[in-house]
């Protein structure tokens, strides 16, 4: 994977951008024909995504050489992309190649998720007695849920309950781990608690620090989504222009029509800054891929059904699930609580494999389980799409912890 910066929300790989494969010749031609030609090696191609990944060596110097007016908030890679678009518009009658940044994604929001009341910023110790059943009944032809997340802790309660597919998904042994390293274990166990009688396939898409770049995530999404009924993605990214990132849009588009993608709606800070923004987010910022029309976006509520203070209240959310003080499996040993912005510890604690945690990541995992539990295989069965729609129709107070989100109804 590419190196990721410490502050990921709304960020991108500073010297990379993506172009649709069929538009690659036009983009490269535009770069060569600029007054100061630009070299942009193609470092990766994906036929599954129909995209190419390009890198601009010394991008800051290249952007300076391009000259012209610099727009407010524009960064070096933005100026290069803008130069390609302006050249293409002039030459091809306002047509431009399909392009975008290689965005950063984050599965563990701690900086912007401040938390109030019981909404804990970091995981807290819990006991096994608070967890649901993880055992399957052994029936054949079970629904399959795919999970892309951090590496898994080899928890004995998860033994035999998941497939690793093509990659090694286990967390490397260490004397201690950052708290974010337990995210994938926590999510996988939540899916199984809400739907024990399923098959789970896990992939290591996020690093142990809970971050990844969109190119890597998009490739994993396309590979896994075509072989599962439900794909859980408990991560998100915020785009500085609020537009859907090309890589994530393409990953959703190419995932296949029969797979339901379930995504976390994102955790917004509770403390407003002087300009009215919620930390680095605006109050109505879309988080991707959750805000995509083809994705089931999940917000969070408390045990009493009230919306979690960190969960955004926006119309693109489809489901609400419990996301405050949720118990699940976790790491065993010394855990250091990582400050998101500077990678310095904010204390440490010893865990015994169980924890409670808060966030829309965990609400999404519960929703994925609720959908998978309703799938019935066979000619006259219930597809993942039908199962997701049935969960959307559930009203609050239905005896479950997942229901349809009612934006215009005030919940």
Tab-separated table of C-alpha atoms in Angstrom:
chain	number	residue	atom	x	y	z
A	1	UNK	CA	0.000	0.000	0.000
A	2	UNK	CA	1.000	3.598	-0.477
A	3	UNK	CA	2.247	5.595	2.479
A	4	UNK	CA	-0.570	7.441	4.200
A	5	UNK	CA	-0.333	10.779	6.001
A	6	UNK	CA	-1.185	11.019	9.666
A	7	UNK	CA	-4.185	13.286	9.076
A	8	UNK	CA	-6.374	11.505	6.563
A	9	UNK	CA	-9.796	13.118	6.698
A	10	UNK	CA	-10.400	15.004	3.457
A	11	UNK	CA	-6.861	14.247	2.275
A	12	UNK	CA	-5.314	12.472	-0.686
A	13	UNK	CA	-1.993	11.134	-1.925
A	14	UNK	CA	-0.397	14.472	-2.898
A	15	UNK	CA	1.353	13.363	-6.096
A	16	UNK	CA	-1.098	10.821	-7.568
A	17	UNK	CA	-4.284	10.940	-9.629
A	18	UNK	CA	-6.466	8.466	-11.497
A	19	UNK	CA	-7.779	8.489	-15.060
A	20	UNK	CA	-10.305	6.263	-16.841
A	21	UNK	CA	-8.349	3.769	-18.961
A	22	UNK	CA	-10.115	4.777	-22.159
A	23	UNK	CA	-9.249	8.441	-21.466
A	24	UNK	CA	-5.620	7.776	-20.557
A	25	UNK	CA	-4.190	8.569	-24.019
A	26	UNK	CA	-5.978	11.943	-24.032
A	27	UNK	CA	-4.731	12.825	-20.539
A	28	UNK	CA	-1.139	11.886	-21.360
A	29	UNK	CA	-1.333	13.808	-24.636
A	30	UNK	CA	-2.561	16.900	-22.791
A	31	UNK	CA	0.335	16.702	-20.339
A	32	UNK	CA	2.847	16.450	-23.188
A	33	UNK	CA	1.298	19.376	-25.063
A	34	UNK	CA	1.266	21.845	-22.173
A	35	UNK	CA	3.592	24.878	-22.592
A	36	UNK	CA	5.787	23.175	-19.993
A	37	UNK	CA	5.363	19.420	-20.674
A	38	UNK	CA	4.668	17.253	-17.636
A	39	UNK	CA	5.912	13.711	-17.051
A	40	UNK	CA	3.331	11.438	-15.402
A	41	UNK	CA	4.330	7.756	-15.264
A	42	UNK	CA	1.502	5.223	-15.092
A	43	UNK	CA	2.224	3.197	-11.960
A	44	UNK	CA	-0.844	0.932	-11.897
A	45	UNK	CA	-3.707	-0.157	-14.122
A	46	UNK	CA	-6.888	-1.953	-13.140
A	47	UNK	CA	-9.170	-3.433	-15.754
A	48	UNK	CA	-11.672	-4.286	-13.000
A	49	UNK	CA	-11.947	-0.585	-12.131
A	50	UNK	CA	-11.231	0.608	-15.698
A	51	UNK	CA	-8.782	3.110	-14.198
A	52	UNK	CA	-5.093	3.973	-14.302
A	53	UNK	CA	-3.073	5.438	-11.437
A	54	UNK	CA	-0.496	8.080	-12.369
A	55	UNK	CA	2.208	9.809	-10.345
A	56	UNK	CA	3.626	13.305	-10.861
A	57	UNK	CA	7.277	13.417	-9.711
A	58	UNK	CA	8.103	16.674	-7.892
A	59	UNK	CA	4.468	17.712	-8.125
A	60	UNK	CA	4.941	21.008	-6.255
A	61	UNK	CA	7.627	22.183	-8.682
A	62	UNK	CA	5.568	20.978	-11.649
A	63	UNK	CA	2.542	22.936	-10.445
A	64	UNK	CA	4.645	26.079	-10.002
A	65	UNK	CA	5.940	25.783	-13.577
A	66	UNK	CA	2.391	25.605	-14.909
A	67	UNK	CA	1.871	29.217	-13.843
A	68	UNK	CA	-1.511	30.922	-14.182
A	69	UNK	CA	-3.950	31.910	-11.481
A	70	UNK	CA	-4.078	29.757	-8.359
A	71	UNK	CA	-7.601	29.150	-7.090
A	72	UNK	CA	-8.432	29.389	-3.400
A	73	UNK	CA	-7.681	26.128	-1.613
A	74	UNK	CA	-6.078	24.613	-4.709
A	75	UNK	CA	-3.201	22.208	-4.172
A	76	UNK	CA	-0.435	21.119	-6.534
A	77	UNK	CA	-2.205	18.012	-7.841
A	78	UNK	CA	-5.397	20.061	-8.329
A	79	UNK	CA	-3.491	22.462	-10.589
A	80	UNK	CA	-2.137	19.599	-12.702
A	81	UNK	CA	-5.604	18.077	-13.096
A	82	UNK	CA	-7.041	21.499	-13.929
A	83	UNK	CA	-4.380	22.024	-16.593
A	84	UNK	CA	-5.355	18.740	-18.263
A	85	UNK	CA	-9.028	19.691	-18.197
A	86	UNK	CA	-8.480	23.189	-19.578
A	87	UNK	CA	-6.307	21.852	-22.412
A	88	UNK	CA	-8.906	19.174	-23.222
A	89	UNK	CA	-11.793	21.657	-23.215
A	90	UNK	CA	-10.021	23.867	-25.718
A	91	UNK	CA	-9.103	20.982	-27.997
A	92	UNK	CA	-12.189	18.750	-27.749
A	93	UNK	CA	-15.130	21.136	-27.428
A	94	UNK	CA	-15.428	21.271	-23.616
A	95	UNK	CA	-14.924	17.515	-23.191
A	96	UNK	CA	-12.521	16.434	-20.431
A	97	UNK	CA	-11.065	13.071	-19.390
A	98	UNK	CA	-12.583	11.360	-16.364
A	99	UNK	CA	-10.078	11.971	-13.547
A	100	UNK	CA	-9.823	12.209	-9.775
A	101	UNK	CA	-7.509	12.177	-6.763
A	102	UNK	CA	-6.324	9.094	-4.942
A	103	UNK	CA	-8.207	9.822	-1.722
A	104	UNK	CA	-7.412	8.734	1.818
A	105	UNK	CA	-9.869	6.637	3.825
A	106	UNK	CA	-10.107	6.144	7.558
A	107	UNK	CA	-11.824	3.362	9.457
A	108	UNK	CA	-11.103	4.679	12.955
A	109	UNK	CA	-12.345	8.188	13.655
A	110	UNK	CA	-11.054	9.484	16.949
A	111	UNK	CA	-10.047	13.068	16.247
A	112	UNK	CA	-13.378	14.174	14.814
A	113	UNK	CA	-15.429	11.815	16.984
A	114	UNK	CA	-15.294	13.717	20.281
A	115	UNK	CA	-18.144	11.953	22.065
A	116	UNK	CA	-20.433	13.086	24.841
A	117	UNK	CA	-22.084	11.206	27.648
A	118	UNK	CA	-21.654	7.487	27.008
A	119	UNK	CA	-20.235	8.003	23.507
A	120	UNK	CA	-16.687	6.919	24.293
A	121	UNK	CA	-13.878	8.179	22.123
A	122	UNK	CA	-11.782	5.058	22.693
A	123	UNK	CA	-12.699	1.403	23.328
A	124	UNK	CA	-13.315	0.413	26.927
A	125	UNK	CA	-12.872	-2.918	28.634
A	126	UNK	CA	-15.879	-5.246	28.654
A	127	UNK	CA	-16.608	-8.871	29.511
A	128	UNK	CA	-17.644	-11.873	27.423
A	129	UNK	CA	-21.062	-12.061	29.087
A	130	UNK	CA	-22.233	-8.960	27.210
A	131	UNK	CA	-21.690	-10.535	23.784
A	132	UNK	CA	-24.169	-12.415	21.625
A	133	UNK	CA	-23.747	-15.891	20.170
A	134	UNK	CA	-21.079	-16.357	17.486
A	135	UNK	CA	-21.746	-20.048	16.791
A	136	UNK	CA	-23.275	-21.171	13.483
A	137	UNK	CA	-25.706	-24.094	13.165
A	138	UNK	CA	-23.820	-25.641	10.258
A	139	UNK	CA	-26.533	-25.371	7.606
A	140	UNK	CA	-25.420	-25.327	3.984
A	141	UNK	CA	-25.685	-22.535	1.422
A	142	UNK	CA	-25.418	-19.756	3.961
A	143	UNK	CA	-25.347	-16.053	3.024
A	144	UNK	CA	-21.835	-14.649	2.635
A	145	UNK	CA	-20.730	-11.345	4.163
A	146	UNK	CA	-17.469	-9.781	3.051
A	147	UNK	CA	-15.530	-7.487	5.385
A	148	UNK	CA	-12.717	-5.127	4.402
A	149	UNK	CA	-11.036	-3.716	7.475
A	150	UNK	CA	-7.894	-3.747	9.626
A	151	UNK	CA	-6.021	-7.029	10.192
A	152	UNK	CA	-7.749	-9.441	12.584
A	153	UNK	CA	-6.515	-10.353	16.010
A	154	UNK	CA	-6.429	-14.181	16.174
A	155	UNK	CA	-9.198	-14.246	18.761
A	156	UNK	CA	-10.166	-17.746	19.963
A	157	UNK	CA	-13.866	-16.810	19.820
A	158	UNK	CA	-13.493	-16.164	16.075
A	159	UNK	CA	-11.681	-19.401	15.308
A	160	UNK	CA	-13.354	-21.214	12.428
A	161	UNK	CA	-15.893	-18.412	11.865
A	162	UNK	CA	-14.313	-16.707	8.856
A	163	UNK	CA	-12.392	-17.337	5.648
A	164	UNK	CA	-9.237	-15.440	4.818
A	165	UNK	CA	-9.759	-15.743	1.073
A	166	UNK	CA	-6.524	-14.853	-0.786
A	167	UNK	CA	-4.640	-12.749	1.765
A	168	UNK	CA	-3.117	-13.016	5.224
A	169	UNK	CA	-5.462	-11.006	7.402
A	170	UNK	CA	-3.928	-11.525	10.813
A	171	UNK	CA	-2.442	-8.795	12.963
A	172	UNK	CA	1.292	-9.126	13.504
A	173	UNK	CA	2.287	-10.076	17.066
A	174	UNK	CA	3.587	-7.157	19.073
A	175	UNK	CA	4.228	-6.128	22.642
A	176	UNK	CA	1.436	-3.572	22.291
A	177	UNK	CA	-0.941	-2.241	19.640
A	178	UNK	CA	-2.629	1.043	18.882
A	179	UNK	CA	-6.330	0.901	19.726
A	180	UNK	CA	-7.210	1.224	16.034
A	181	UNK	CA	-5.668	-2.188	15.320
A	182	UNK	CA	-8.658	-3.881	16.962
A	183	UNK	CA	-11.193	-2.301	14.603
A	184	UNK	CA	-11.459	-5.232	12.185
A	185	UNK	CA	-11.816	-7.821	14.956
A	186	UNK	CA	-14.520	-5.712	16.592
A	187	UNK	CA	-16.430	-5.305	13.311
A	188	UNK	CA	-16.219	-8.981	12.269
A	189	UNK	CA	-17.543	-10.162	15.619
A	190	UNK	CA	-20.429	-7.674	15.493
A	191	UNK	CA	-21.521	-8.950	12.080
A	192	UNK	CA	-21.533	-12.506	13.431
A	193	UNK	CA	-23.362	-11.550	16.633
A	194	UNK	CA	-26.178	-10.135	14.533
A	195	UNK	CA	-26.232	-13.056	12.082
A	196	UNK	CA	-24.397	-16.141	13.391
A	197	UNK	CA	-25.549	-18.478	10.633
A	198	UNK	CA	-23.521	-16.912	7.810
A	199	UNK	CA	-20.154	-17.297	6.154
A	200	UNK	CA	-17.745	-14.403	6.610
A	201	UNK	CA	-14.867	-13.568	4.262
A	202	UNK	CA	-12.363	-11.008	5.518
A	203	UNK	CA	-9.759	-8.965	3.680
A	204	UNK	CA	-7.062	-6.737	5.085
A	205	UNK	CA	-7.842	-3.424	3.351
A	206	UNK	CA	-6.954	-0.949	6.096
A	207	UNK	CA	-3.613	-0.828	7.869
A	208	UNK	CA	-3.372	-1.467	11.600
A	209	UNK	CA	-3.586	2.328	11.971
A	210	UNK	CA	-7.067	2.226	10.411
A	211	UNK	CA	-6.131	4.064	7.219
A	212	UNK	CA	-5.770	3.241	3.525
A	213	UNK	CA	-5.676	4.894	0.129
A	214	UNK	CA	-8.677	4.745	-2.157
A	215	UNK	CA	-6.892	2.846	-4.939
A	216	UNK	CA	-6.131	-0.106	-2.637
A	217	UNK	CA	-9.612	-0.091	-1.112
A	218	UNK	CA	-11.337	0.154	-4.503
A	219	UNK	CA	-9.418	-2.847	-5.814
A	220	UNK	CA	-10.323	-4.889	-2.740
A	221	UNK	CA	-13.983	-3.877	-2.977
A	222	UNK	CA	-14.294	-5.012	-6.585
A	223	UNK	CA	-12.497	-8.319	-5.927
A	224	UNK	CA	-14.607	-9.208	-2.915
A	225	UNK	CA	-18.009	-7.760	-3.805
A	226	UNK	CA	-18.509	-10.075	-6.756
A	227	UNK	CA	-18.435	-13.164	-4.530
A	228	UNK	CA	-20.461	-12.074	-1.483
A	229	UNK	CA	-24.070	-11.164	-0.739
A	230	UNK	CA	-23.270	-8.291	1.614
A	231	UNK	CA	-20.070	-6.223	1.710
A	232	UNK	CA	-19.380	-4.348	4.960
A	233	UNK	CA	-17.149	-1.280	4.648
A	234	UNK	CA	-16.823	0.361	8.057
A	235	UNK	CA	-14.683	3.194	6.731
A	236	UNK	CA	-15.221	6.437	4.882
A	237	UNK	CA	-13.623	9.541	3.473
A	238	UNK	CA	-14.597	13.177	3.208
A	239	UNK	CA	-13.855	14.992	-0.072
A	240	UNK	CA	-12.784	18.625	0.109
A	241	UNK	CA	-15.172	19.457	-2.755
A	242	UNK	CA	-17.941	17.173	-1.352
A	243	UNK	CA	-18.061	15.312	-4.694
A	244	UNK	CA	-18.017	11.520	-4.811
A	245	UNK	CA	-14.397	10.353	-5.276
A	246	UNK	CA	-13.918	8.699	-8.649
A	247	UNK	CA	-12.214	5.605	-7.249
A	248	UNK	CA	-14.982	4.846	-4.782
A	249	UNK	CA	-17.693	5.605	-7.323
A	250	UNK	CA	-16.087	3.166	-9.747
A	251	UNK	CA	-15.661	0.504	-7.042
A	252	UNK	CA	-19.368	0.701	-6.207
A	253	UNK	CA	-20.359	0.720	-9.879
A	254	UNK	CA	-18.213	-2.320	-10.721
A	255	UNK	CA	-19.186	-4.368	-7.665
A	256	UNK	CA	-22.144	-6.054	-9.363
A	257	UNK	CA	-25.893	-5.479	-9.155
A	258	UNK	CA	-26.714	-8.256	-6.673
A	259	UNK	CA	-24.328	-7.332	-3.864
A	260	UNK	CA	-25.465	-4.989	-1.095
A	261	UNK	CA	-22.705	-2.652	0.085
A	262	UNK	CA	-23.183	-1.431	3.662
A	263	UNK	CA	-21.093	1.553	4.784
A	264	UNK	CA	-20.607	3.678	7.889
A	265	UNK	CA	-22.043	7.186	7.628
A	266	UNK	CA	-19.019	8.673	9.410
A	267	UNK	CA	-18.449	10.155	12.851
A	268	UNK	CA	-18.814	13.910	13.120
A	269	UNK	CA	-17.349	15.892	16.019
A	270	UNK	CA	-19.655	17.265	18.670
A	271	UNK	CA	-17.779	20.513	19.271
A	272	UNK	CA	-18.380	23.266	16.774
A	273	UNK	CA	-15.548	25.518	15.718
A	274	UNK	CA	-16.016	29.250	15.277
A	275	UNK	CA	-16.858	28.906	11.588
A	276	UNK	CA	-19.697	26.464	12.275
A	277	UNK	CA	-17.804	23.414	11.044
A	278	UNK	CA	-17.836	20.167	12.996
A	279	UNK	CA	-14.104	19.703	13.431
A	280	UNK	CA	-12.743	19.271	9.894
A	281	UNK	CA	-16.243	18.511	8.562
A	282	UNK	CA	-19.143	20.721	7.625
A	283	UNK	CA	-22.417	19.784	9.353
A	284	UNK	CA	-23.835	18.281	6.144
A	285	UNK	CA	-20.663	16.916	4.529
A	286	UNK	CA	-21.287	13.670	2.625
A	287	UNK	CA	-19.042	10.784	3.599
A	288	UNK	CA	-18.068	8.301	0.915
A	289	UNK	CA	-18.842	5.610	-0.103
A	290	UNK	CA	-21.831	5.787	2.273
A	291	UNK	CA	-23.441	8.754	0.494
A	292	UNK	CA	-23.540	6.899	-2.844
A	293	UNK	CA	-27.067	6.103	-4.027
A	294	UNK	CA	-26.094	2.434	-4.480
A	295	UNK	CA	-24.757	2.009	-0.950
A	296	UNK	CA	-26.706	1.340	2.250
A	297	UNK	CA	-25.507	4.110	4.591
A	298	UNK	CA	-25.796	3.486	8.315
A	299	UNK	CA	-26.015	6.040	11.104
A	300	UNK	CA	-25.889	5.314	14.830
A	301	UNK	CA	-28.255	5.539	17.771
A	302	UNK	CA	-28.010	4.882	21.497
A	303	UNK	CA	-29.578	1.966	23.341
A	304	UNK	CA	-32.692	4.087	23.955
A	305	UNK	CA	-33.115	4.777	20.231
A	306	UNK	CA	-31.951	8.401	20.302
A	307	UNK	CA	-29.561	9.466	17.531
A	308	UNK	CA	-25.905	9.368	18.525
A	309	UNK	CA	-24.464	12.893	18.823
A	310	UNK	CA	-21.627	12.023	16.425
A	311	UNK	CA	-23.921	10.500	13.783
A	312	UNK	CA	-24.771	12.899	10.911
A	313	UNK	CA	-28.434	13.774	10.376
A	314	UNK	CA	-28.747	13.830	6.588
A	315	UNK	CA	-31.204	12.362	4.043
A	316	UNK	CA	-28.714	10.002	2.386
A	317	UNK	CA	-28.621	7.720	5.436
A	318	UNK	CA	-30.694	4.546	4.957
A	319	UNK	CA	-30.490	2.685	8.264
A	320	UNK	CA	-29.826	3.395	11.909
A	321	UNK	CA	-28.252	0.852	14.249
A	322	UNK	CA	-26.941	0.881	17.758
A	323	UNK	CA	-23.540	2.537	17.781
A	324	UNK	CA	-22.886	3.675	21.357
A	325	UNK	CA	-21.136	1.467	23.917
A	326	UNK	CA	-21.499	-1.600	21.710
A	327	UNK	CA	-19.761	-4.736	23.100
A	328	UNK	CA	-17.689	-6.995	20.860
A	329	UNK	CA	-14.434	-8.934	20.542
A	330	UNK	CA	-11.222	-6.948	20.762
A	331	UNK	CA	-7.474	-7.177	21.271
A	332	UNK	CA	-5.744	-8.930	24.142
A	333	UNK	CA	-2.803	-7.281	25.856
A	334	UNK	CA	-1.544	-3.722	26.100
A	335	UNK	CA	-3.402	-1.181	23.972
A	336	UNK	CA	-2.273	2.400	23.511
A	337	UNK	CA	-4.875	4.999	22.662
A	338	UNK	CA	-3.670	6.796	19.576
A	339	UNK	CA	-4.202	10.505	19.089
A	340	UNK	CA	-5.309	10.641	15.488
A	341	UNK	CA	-3.463	13.775	14.478
A	342	UNK	CA	0.047	13.153	15.756
A	343	UNK	CA	0.358	9.427	16.527
A	344	UNK	CA	1.226	10.105	20.158
A	345	UNK	CA	-0.347	7.976	22.908
A	346	UNK	CA	-3.175	9.366	25.022
A	347	UNK	CA	-2.752	6.668	27.635
A	348	UNK	CA	-2.868	2.878	27.600
A	349	UNK	CA	-4.859	0.032	29.072
A	350	UNK	CA	-4.726	-3.748	29.223
A	351	UNK	CA	-7.548	-5.607	27.454
A	352	UNK	CA	-8.575	-9.241	27.754
A	353	UNK	CA	-10.117	-9.710	24.298
A	354	UNK	CA	-13.398	-7.858	24.870
A	355	UNK	CA	-14.391	-4.198	24.690
A	356	UNK	CA	-17.226	-1.743	24.168
A	357	UNK	CA	-16.796	0.982	21.558
A	358	UNK	CA	-18.814	3.695	19.823
A	359	UNK	CA	-19.086	4.795	16.202
A	360	UNK	CA	-21.010	4.395	12.959
A	361	UNK	CA	-18.442	1.748	11.963
A	362	UNK	CA	-20.065	-0.573	14.460
A	363	UNK	CA	-23.591	0.467	13.555
A	364	UNK	CA	-22.749	-0.545	9.958
A	365	UNK	CA	-21.522	-3.954	11.121
A	366	UNK	CA	-24.753	-4.527	13.028
A	367	UNK	CA	-26.769	-3.524	9.961
A	368	UNK	CA	-24.770	-5.891	7.738
A	369	UNK	CA	-25.641	-8.713	10.117
A	370	UNK	CA	-29.311	-7.731	10.200
A	371	UNK	CA	-29.483	-7.796	6.391
A	372	UNK	CA	-27.587	-11.079	6.073
A	373	UNK	CA	-29.884	-12.739	8.615
A	374	UNK	CA	-32.861	-12.141	6.312
A	375	UNK	CA	-31.293	-13.564	3.152
A	376	UNK	CA	-32.689	-16.889	1.989
A	377	UNK	CA	-30.952	-18.719	-0.829
A	378	UNK	CA	-32.854	-20.492	-3.581
A	379	UNK	CA	-35.191	-19.735	-6.480
A	380	UNK	CA	-37.986	-18.352	-4.289
A	381	UNK	CA	-35.701	-17.062	-1.562
A	382	UNK	CA	-34.831	-13.570	-0.343
A	383	UNK	CA	-31.970	-11.835	-2.136
A	384	UNK	CA	-29.613	-9.429	-0.403
A	385	UNK	CA	-31.373	-6.525	-2.119
A	386	UNK	CA	-34.786	-7.675	-0.850
A	387	UNK	CA	-33.344	-8.276	2.614
A	388	UNK	CA	-31.903	-4.757	2.743
A	389	UNK	CA	-35.260	-3.311	1.723
A	390	UNK	CA	-37.016	-5.270	4.460
A	391	UNK	CA	-34.641	-3.855	7.055
A	392	UNK	CA	-35.299	-0.356	5.677
A	393	UNK	CA	-38.995	-0.901	6.394
A	394	UNK	CA	-38.392	-1.676	10.060
A	395	UNK	CA	-39.661	1.026	12.403
A	396	UNK	CA	-37.922	2.191	15.592
A	397	UNK	CA	-38.927	0.224	18.637
A	398	UNK	CA	-39.391	-3.003	16.648
A	399	UNK	CA	-37.540	-5.076	19.224
A	400	UNK	CA	-34.304	-5.040	17.208
A	401	UNK	CA	-31.356	-2.680	17.237
A	402	UNK	CA	-31.540	-1.821	13.510
A	403	UNK	CA	-34.258	0.079	11.628
A	404	UNK	CA	-34.947	2.378	8.714
A	405	UNK	CA	-33.579	5.880	9.143
A	406	UNK	CA	-36.284	8.557	9.276
A	407	UNK	CA	-34.664	11.840	8.296
A	408	UNK	CA	-37.889	13.700	7.589
A	409	UNK	CA	-39.572	12.042	10.544
A	410	UNK	CA	-37.067	13.600	12.903
A	411	UNK	CA	-35.106	10.482	13.928
